Coordinates of C-alpha atoms and ligand atoms in Angstrom, one line a residue:
X25 CA 118.5 123.2 86.9
X26 CA 115.4 124.9 85.8
X27 CA 114.1 127.1 88.6
X28 CA 110.5 127.2 87.7
X29 CA 108.4 125.0 89.9
X30 CA 105.0 125.4 88.3
X31 CA 102.4 123.9 90.8
X32 CA 98.7 123.2 90.7
X33 CA 97.4 124.8 93.9
X34 CA 93.9 124.7 95.3
X35 CA 93.4 127.9 97.4
X36 CA 89.8 127.2 98.4
X37 CA 86.6 125.6 97.0
X38 CA 86.5 126.4 93.2
X39 CA 89.7 128.4 93.3
X40 CA 92.4 126.3 91.4
X41 CA 95.5 128.1 90.3
X42 CA 98.7 127.4 88.5
X43 CA 101.5 129.2 90.4
X44 CA 105.3 129.2 90.6
X45 CA 106.7 128.1 93.9
X46 CA 110.3 127.7 95.0
X47 CA 112.1 124.4 94.2
X48 CA 112.4 122.6 97.5
X49 CA 115.6 121.2 99.0
X50 CA 115.5 117.5 100.0
X51 CA 116.1 116.7 103.7
X52 CA 118.7 114.0 104.6
X53 CA 116.3 111.1 104.0
X54 CA 114.5 112.7 101.0
X55 CA 114.9 112.9 97.3
X56 CA 114.1 115.8 95.0
X57 CA 112.1 114.6 92.1
X58 CA 111.5 116.1 88.7
X59 CA 107.9 115.1 88.3
X60 CA 106.9 113.3 85.0
X61 CA 103.4 112.0 85.1
X62 CA 100.6 112.7 87.7
X63 CA 97.1 111.3 87.3
X64 CA 94.1 113.2 88.4
X65 CA 92.0 111.4 91.1
X66 CA 88.4 111.8 92.0
X67 CA 89.5 113.2 95.3
X68 CA 91.5 116.0 93.6
X69 CA 88.4 117.0 91.7
X70 CA 86.3 116.7 94.9
X71 CA 88.5 119.0 96.9
X72 CA 88.4 121.5 94.0
X73 CA 84.6 121.3 93.7
X74 CA 83.7 121.1 97.4
X75 CA 86.8 122.3 99.4
X76 CA 86.6 119.3 101.7
X77 CA 86.1 115.6 102.1
X78 CA 84.4 114.8 105.4
X79 CA 86.4 116.4 108.2
X80 CA 89.4 117.2 105.9
X81 CA 88.9 120.8 104.9
X82 CA 91.1 123.0 102.7
X83 CA 92.0 125.8 105.1
X84 CA 95.2 127.0 103.3
X85 CA 96.5 126.7 99.8
X86 CA 97.3 123.0 99.0
X87 CA 99.1 121.5 96.0
X88 CA 96.9 118.7 94.5
X89 CA 98.0 115.3 93.1
X90 CA 98.9 111.9 94.6
X91 CA 99.2 109.5 91.6
X92 CA 102.7 110.3 90.6
X93 CA 106.0 109.3 89.1
X94 CA 109.2 111.2 88.4
X95 CA 113.0 111.2 88.1
X96 CA 115.5 111.7 91.0
X97 CA 117.4 114.9 90.5
X98 CA 118.9 115.3 94.0
X99 CA 119.4 112.9 96.9
X100 CA 119.6 113.7 100.6
X101 CA 122.8 113.0 102.5
X102 CA 121.5 109.8 104.2
X103 CA 119.8 108.2 101.1
X104 CA 121.4 104.9 100.1
X105 CA 119.1 103.1 97.7
X106 CA 118.4 105.8 95.1
X107 CA 120.7 107.8 92.7
X108 CA 120.3 110.8 90.5
X109 CA 118.6 109.7 87.3
X110 CA 116.6 106.9 88.8
X111 CA 112.9 106.7 87.6
X112 CA 110.6 106.2 90.6
X113 CA 107.0 105.8 91.5
X114 CA 105.8 107.8 94.6
X115 CA 103.8 106.2 97.4
X116 CA 101.9 109.3 98.7
X117 CA 101.3 108.0 102.3
X118 CA 104.3 108.4 104.6
X119 CA 103.9 107.6 108.3
X120 CA 105.3 110.2 110.6
X121 CA 105.6 108.1 113.7
X122 CA 106.8 104.6 114.6
X123 CA 103.5 103.9 116.4
X124 CA 101.8 100.5 116.9
X125 CA 100.4 100.6 113.3
X126 CA 103.8 101.3 111.8
X127 CA 105.3 98.5 113.9
X128 CA 102.7 95.9 112.9
X129 CA 103.0 96.8 109.2
X130 CA 99.7 98.5 108.8
X131 CA 101.1 102.1 108.5
X132 CA 98.0 103.2 106.5
X133 CA 96.1 103.2 109.7
X134 CA 98.5 105.6 111.5
X135 CA 96.4 108.6 112.5
X136 CA 99.3 111.0 111.9
X137 CA 100.3 109.8 108.5
X138 CA 101.4 112.3 105.8
X139 CA 99.3 112.0 102.7
X140 CA 99.8 113.9 99.5
X141 CA 96.9 116.3 98.7
X142 CA 94.9 115.5 101.8
X143 CA 94.7 118.8 103.8
X144 CA 97.0 120.2 105.1
X145 CA 99.6 118.1 103.2
X146 CA 100.7 119.2 99.8
X147 CA 100.6 116.8 96.8
X148 CA 102.9 116.4 93.9
X149 CA 101.2 118.1 90.9
X150 CA 104.2 120.3 90.2
X151 CA 107.5 120.3 88.4
X152 CA 109.7 119.6 91.5
X153 CA 108.8 117.8 94.6
X154 CA 110.6 116.3 97.6
X155 CA 109.5 113.0 99.2
X156 CA 110.7 110.5 101.7
X157 CA 113.2 108.3 99.7
X158 CA 111.9 105.2 101.5
X159 CA 108.5 105.8 99.8
X160 CA 110.0 106.2 96.3
X161 CA 110.3 102.9 94.3
X162 CA 112.7 102.5 91.4
X163 CA 110.9 101.6 88.2
X164 CA 112.3 98.8 86.0
X165 CA 113.2 100.0 82.4
X166 CA 110.1 98.2 81.0
X167 CA 107.7 100.1 83.2
X168 CA 106.7 103.6 81.9
X169 CA 106.3 106.7 84.0
X170 CA 102.5 106.6 83.4
X171 CA 102.4 103.0 84.7
X172 CA 104.4 104.2 87.6
X173 CA 101.8 106.9 88.4
X174 CA 99.0 104.3 88.0
X175 CA 100.5 102.2 90.7
X176 CA 98.7 104.4 93.2
X177 CA 95.1 103.5 92.0
X178 CA 96.3 100.0 91.3
X179 CA 97.4 99.8 95.0
X180 CA 93.8 100.5 96.1
X181 CA 92.7 97.4 94.1
X182 CA 95.6 95.2 95.4
X183 CA 94.9 96.2 99.0
X184 CA 91.2 95.6 98.6
X185 CA 91.9 92.1 97.2
X186 CA 94.3 91.4 100.1
X187 CA 91.7 92.5 102.7
X188 CA 89.1 90.3 100.9
X189 CA 91.4 87.3 100.8
X190 CA 91.0 87.0 97.0
X191 CA 92.8 84.0 95.7
X192 CA 93.0 81.7 92.6
X193 CA 89.5 80.6 91.8
X194 CA 87.7 83.3 93.7
X195 CA 84.5 84.6 92.2
X196 CA 84.4 88.3 92.8
X197 CA 81.6 90.8 92.4
X198 CA 82.6 94.4 92.1
X199 CA 80.0 97.1 92.8
X200 CA 80.9 100.3 90.9
X201 CA 79.3 103.7 90.7
X202 CA 80.1 104.3 87.0
X203 CA 77.4 103.8 84.4
X204 CA 79.3 105.5 81.6
X205 CA 79.3 103.1 78.7
X206 CA 83.0 103.9 77.9
X207 CA 84.0 102.9 81.5
X208 CA 81.9 99.7 81.4
X209 CA 83.4 98.7 78.0
X210 CA 86.9 99.3 79.4
X211 CA 86.2 97.1 82.5
X212 CA 85.1 94.3 80.1
X213 CA 88.2 94.8 77.9
X214 CA 90.5 94.6 80.9
X215 CA 89.1 91.4 82.4
X216 CA 85.5 91.6 83.7
X217 CA 83.7 88.4 82.7
X218 CA 80.1 89.6 83.2
X219 CA 78.4 92.9 83.7
X220 CA 75.1 93.7 85.2
X221 CA 73.6 97.2 85.0
X222 CA 71.3 98.2 87.9
X223 CA 67.8 99.1 86.9
X224 CA 65.8 101.7 88.6
X225 CA 63.4 99.9 91.1
X226 CA 65.7 96.9 91.6
X227 CA 65.7 96.1 95.3
X228 CA 68.9 94.8 97.0
X229 CA 67.6 91.2 97.3
X230 CA 66.4 91.2 93.7
X231 CA 69.8 92.5 92.6
X232 CA 71.5 89.7 94.6
X233 CA 69.3 87.1 92.7
X234 CA 70.2 88.7 89.4
X235 CA 73.9 88.4 90.3
X236 CA 73.5 84.7 91.2
X237 CA 71.6 84.0 88.0
X238 CA 74.3 85.7 85.9
X239 CA 77.2 83.9 87.5
X240 CA 75.5 80.6 88.1
X241 CA 76.4 80.8 91.8
X242 CA 76.9 83.5 94.4
X243 CA 80.3 85.3 94.5
X244 CA 82.7 84.4 97.3
X245 CA 83.7 88.0 97.6
X246 CA 82.2 91.4 96.9
X247 CA 84.2 94.5 96.5
X248 CA 81.9 97.4 97.2
X249 CA 83.2 100.6 95.5
X250 CA 80.2 102.9 95.5
X251 CA 79.6 103.7 99.2
X252 CA 75.9 103.9 98.5
X253 CA 73.6 102.3 101.1
X254 CA 71.5 100.3 98.7
X255 CA 74.6 98.9 97.0
X256 CA 76.1 97.9 100.3
X257 CA 72.8 96.1 101.1
X258 CA 73.0 94.3 97.7
X259 CA 76.6 93.4 98.3
X260 CA 75.8 91.6 101.5
X261 CA 72.8 89.7 100.1
X262 CA 74.8 88.8 97.0
X263 CA 77.8 87.3 98.8
X264 CA 78.0 83.6 99.4
X265 CA 77.8 82.3 103.0
X266 CA 81.2 82.2 104.5
X267 CA 82.4 84.9 102.1
X268 CA 83.7 88.5 102.5
X269 CA 82.4 91.9 101.7
X270 CA 85.0 94.7 101.6
X271 CA 83.9 98.3 101.7
X272 CA 86.1 100.5 99.4
X273 CA 83.7 103.2 98.5
X274 CA 83.0 105.8 101.2
X275 CA 79.5 107.3 101.5
X276 CA 77.8 108.7 104.5
X277 CA 78.9 107.8 108.0
X278 CA 75.7 105.9 108.9
X279 CA 74.1 103.1 106.9
X280 CA 71.2 100.7 107.4
X281 CA 72.5 97.3 106.4
X282 CA 71.3 93.7 106.8
X283 CA 73.8 93.0 109.5
X284 CA 72.0 89.9 111.0
X285 CA 71.7 88.3 107.5
X286 CA 75.5 88.8 107.2
X287 CA 76.1 87.5 110.8
X288 CA 74.1 84.2 110.5
X289 CA 75.7 83.4 107.1
X290 CA 79.2 84.2 108.4
X291 CA 79.7 86.9 105.7
X292 CA 82.6 89.1 107.0
X293 CA 82.3 92.8 106.4
X294 CA 85.7 94.4 106.3
X295 CA 86.9 98.0 105.9
X296 CA 89.6 99.2 103.5
X297 CA 91.6 102.4 104.1
X298 CA 93.9 103.2 101.2
X299 CA 96.7 100.6 101.1
X300 CA 100.0 99.6 102.6
X301 CA 103.0 97.6 101.3
X302 CA 101.6 97.4 97.7
X303 CA 104.3 99.2 95.6
X304 CA 106.7 96.3 95.3
X305 CA 104.0 93.9 94.2
X306 CA 102.4 96.4 91.8
X307 CA 105.8 96.9 90.1
X308 CA 106.3 93.2 89.8
X309 CA 102.8 92.9 88.3
X310 CA 103.5 95.6 85.7
X311 CA 107.0 94.5 84.9
X312 CA 105.9 90.9 84.2
X313 CA 102.9 92.0 82.1
X314 CA 100.4 90.3 84.4
X315 CA 98.3 93.4 84.5
X316 CA 97.8 96.0 81.8
X317 CA 96.9 99.5 83.0
X318 CA 98.1 101.4 79.9
X319 CA 94.6 101.6 78.2
X320 CA 93.2 103.4 81.2
X321 CA 95.0 106.6 80.2
X322 CA 92.6 108.3 77.8
X323 CA 93.7 112.0 78.1
X324 CA 97.0 113.8 78.5
X325 CA 97.6 117.5 79.2
X326 CA 100.8 119.4 79.7
X327 CA 101.0 120.7 83.3
X328 CA 100.4 124.3 82.0
X329 CA 96.9 123.1 81.0
X330 CA 96.0 121.7 84.4
X331 CA 92.7 123.6 84.6
X332 CA 91.5 122.1 81.3
X333 CA 92.6 118.7 82.6
X334 CA 90.6 119.1 85.8
X335 CA 87.6 120.2 83.8
X336 CA 87.8 117.1 81.6
X337 CA 87.9 114.9 84.7
X338 CA 85.0 116.7 86.3
X339 CA 82.9 116.1 83.2
X340 CA 83.6 112.4 83.5
X341 CA 85.1 112.4 80.0
X342 CA 87.5 109.5 79.4
X343 CA 88.9 107.4 82.2
X344 CA 92.3 108.5 83.5
X345 CA 93.5 112.0 82.8
X346 CA 97.3 112.3 83.1
X347 CA 99.2 115.6 83.6
X348 CA 102.6 115.7 82.0
X349 CA 104.9 117.7 84.2
X350 CA 108.2 117.5 82.3
X351 CA 108.4 120.1 79.5
X352 CA 111.1 118.1 77.8
X353 CA 109.5 114.7 78.0
X354 CA 105.7 114.4 77.4
X355 CA 106.0 110.7 76.5
X356 CA 104.0 107.9 78.4
Ligands
LIG8 O1 94.1 107.1 96.2 C1 93.8 107.4 97.5 C2 92.5 108.0 97.6 N1 91.9 107.9 98.8 C3 90.6 108.4 98.9 C4 90.0 109.0 97.8 C5 90.7 109.1 96.6 N2 92.0 108.6 96.6 N3 90.0 108.4 100.1 C6 88.7 108.9 100.3 C7 88.6 109.9 101.3 N4 89.2 109.4 102.5 S1 88.9 110.1 103.9 O2 89.2 109.2 105.0 N5 89.9 111.4 104.0 C8 89.6 112.6 103.4 C9 91.2 111.2 104.6 O3 87.6 110.6 103.9 C10 90.5 108.8 102.4 C11 90.6 107.8 101.2
LIG9 ZN1 93.2 108.8 94.9

């Protein structure tokens, strides 16, 4: 086996380095993966640019990356369901304790969870990476490595829809932060029926009215992905009585929101923290062709060019930037 484990390591704010690290040994319940495709997330860029997200501060060098897929090259002694050669998608959040959250199935809420590329836990933007075998999911032959890596961001969407009780016939408003024309065009191409661009000076109640006029009725559900106070306000006003607002975007800790308006109209406001139990459904959605995430990948860089890839993401060029970690296979 090749012994070079080139890794993308963030040392401190602004100090991103490519360095060679030892190839790790899998523990009894782990697998060693040869990484294939790893997407760059906004949080990877945020840690690079700011050295922290909220209370999570980069205090020692940390490998970035949490949207990942790879091939099993070694299995731990106790691993039953995976074999050398299997192609897998990596779920980056692995609970460390069988606490009450683990036992009731909501392990994403466990305060001691391991999470790739959240300080102090290393991510998987490298050539070789060990991970809990139970959090590696075998990919069917008709699901590519890049689709496997995109299961992570897809999971955020699946979990948000579950939290919001989205079902057949639901009308859903999605509040997004991106005003880049390329991103809006992609949203339309991949399924958005209507789009409304916020104008400077639009108040939250005016915006809610514009949404209703556009849709012909108020949405049952709003998925708020900006974390911006004015957008959360608009989300509440826009949502139909008896409906649900889920908060996916994270902004500042405090926000002034029309809470009593929500209360008297029985609009439920629900939080979302990452995801849990989404990989099997995401794989089924991709394998069946019910969702198409392939057009989201607009840029690819070999792992050796990680700094250029991060710079491309920082500039907001394109949509999903993929790093290709296998020197002998740079295919999707
Ligand atoms: O794909 C998972 C993911 N989670 C993000 C951001 C990007 N990608 N989160 C935002 C930051 N929070 S946090 O609670 N934290 C740093 C642990 O502020 C987690 C979720
Ligand atoms: Zn992410």
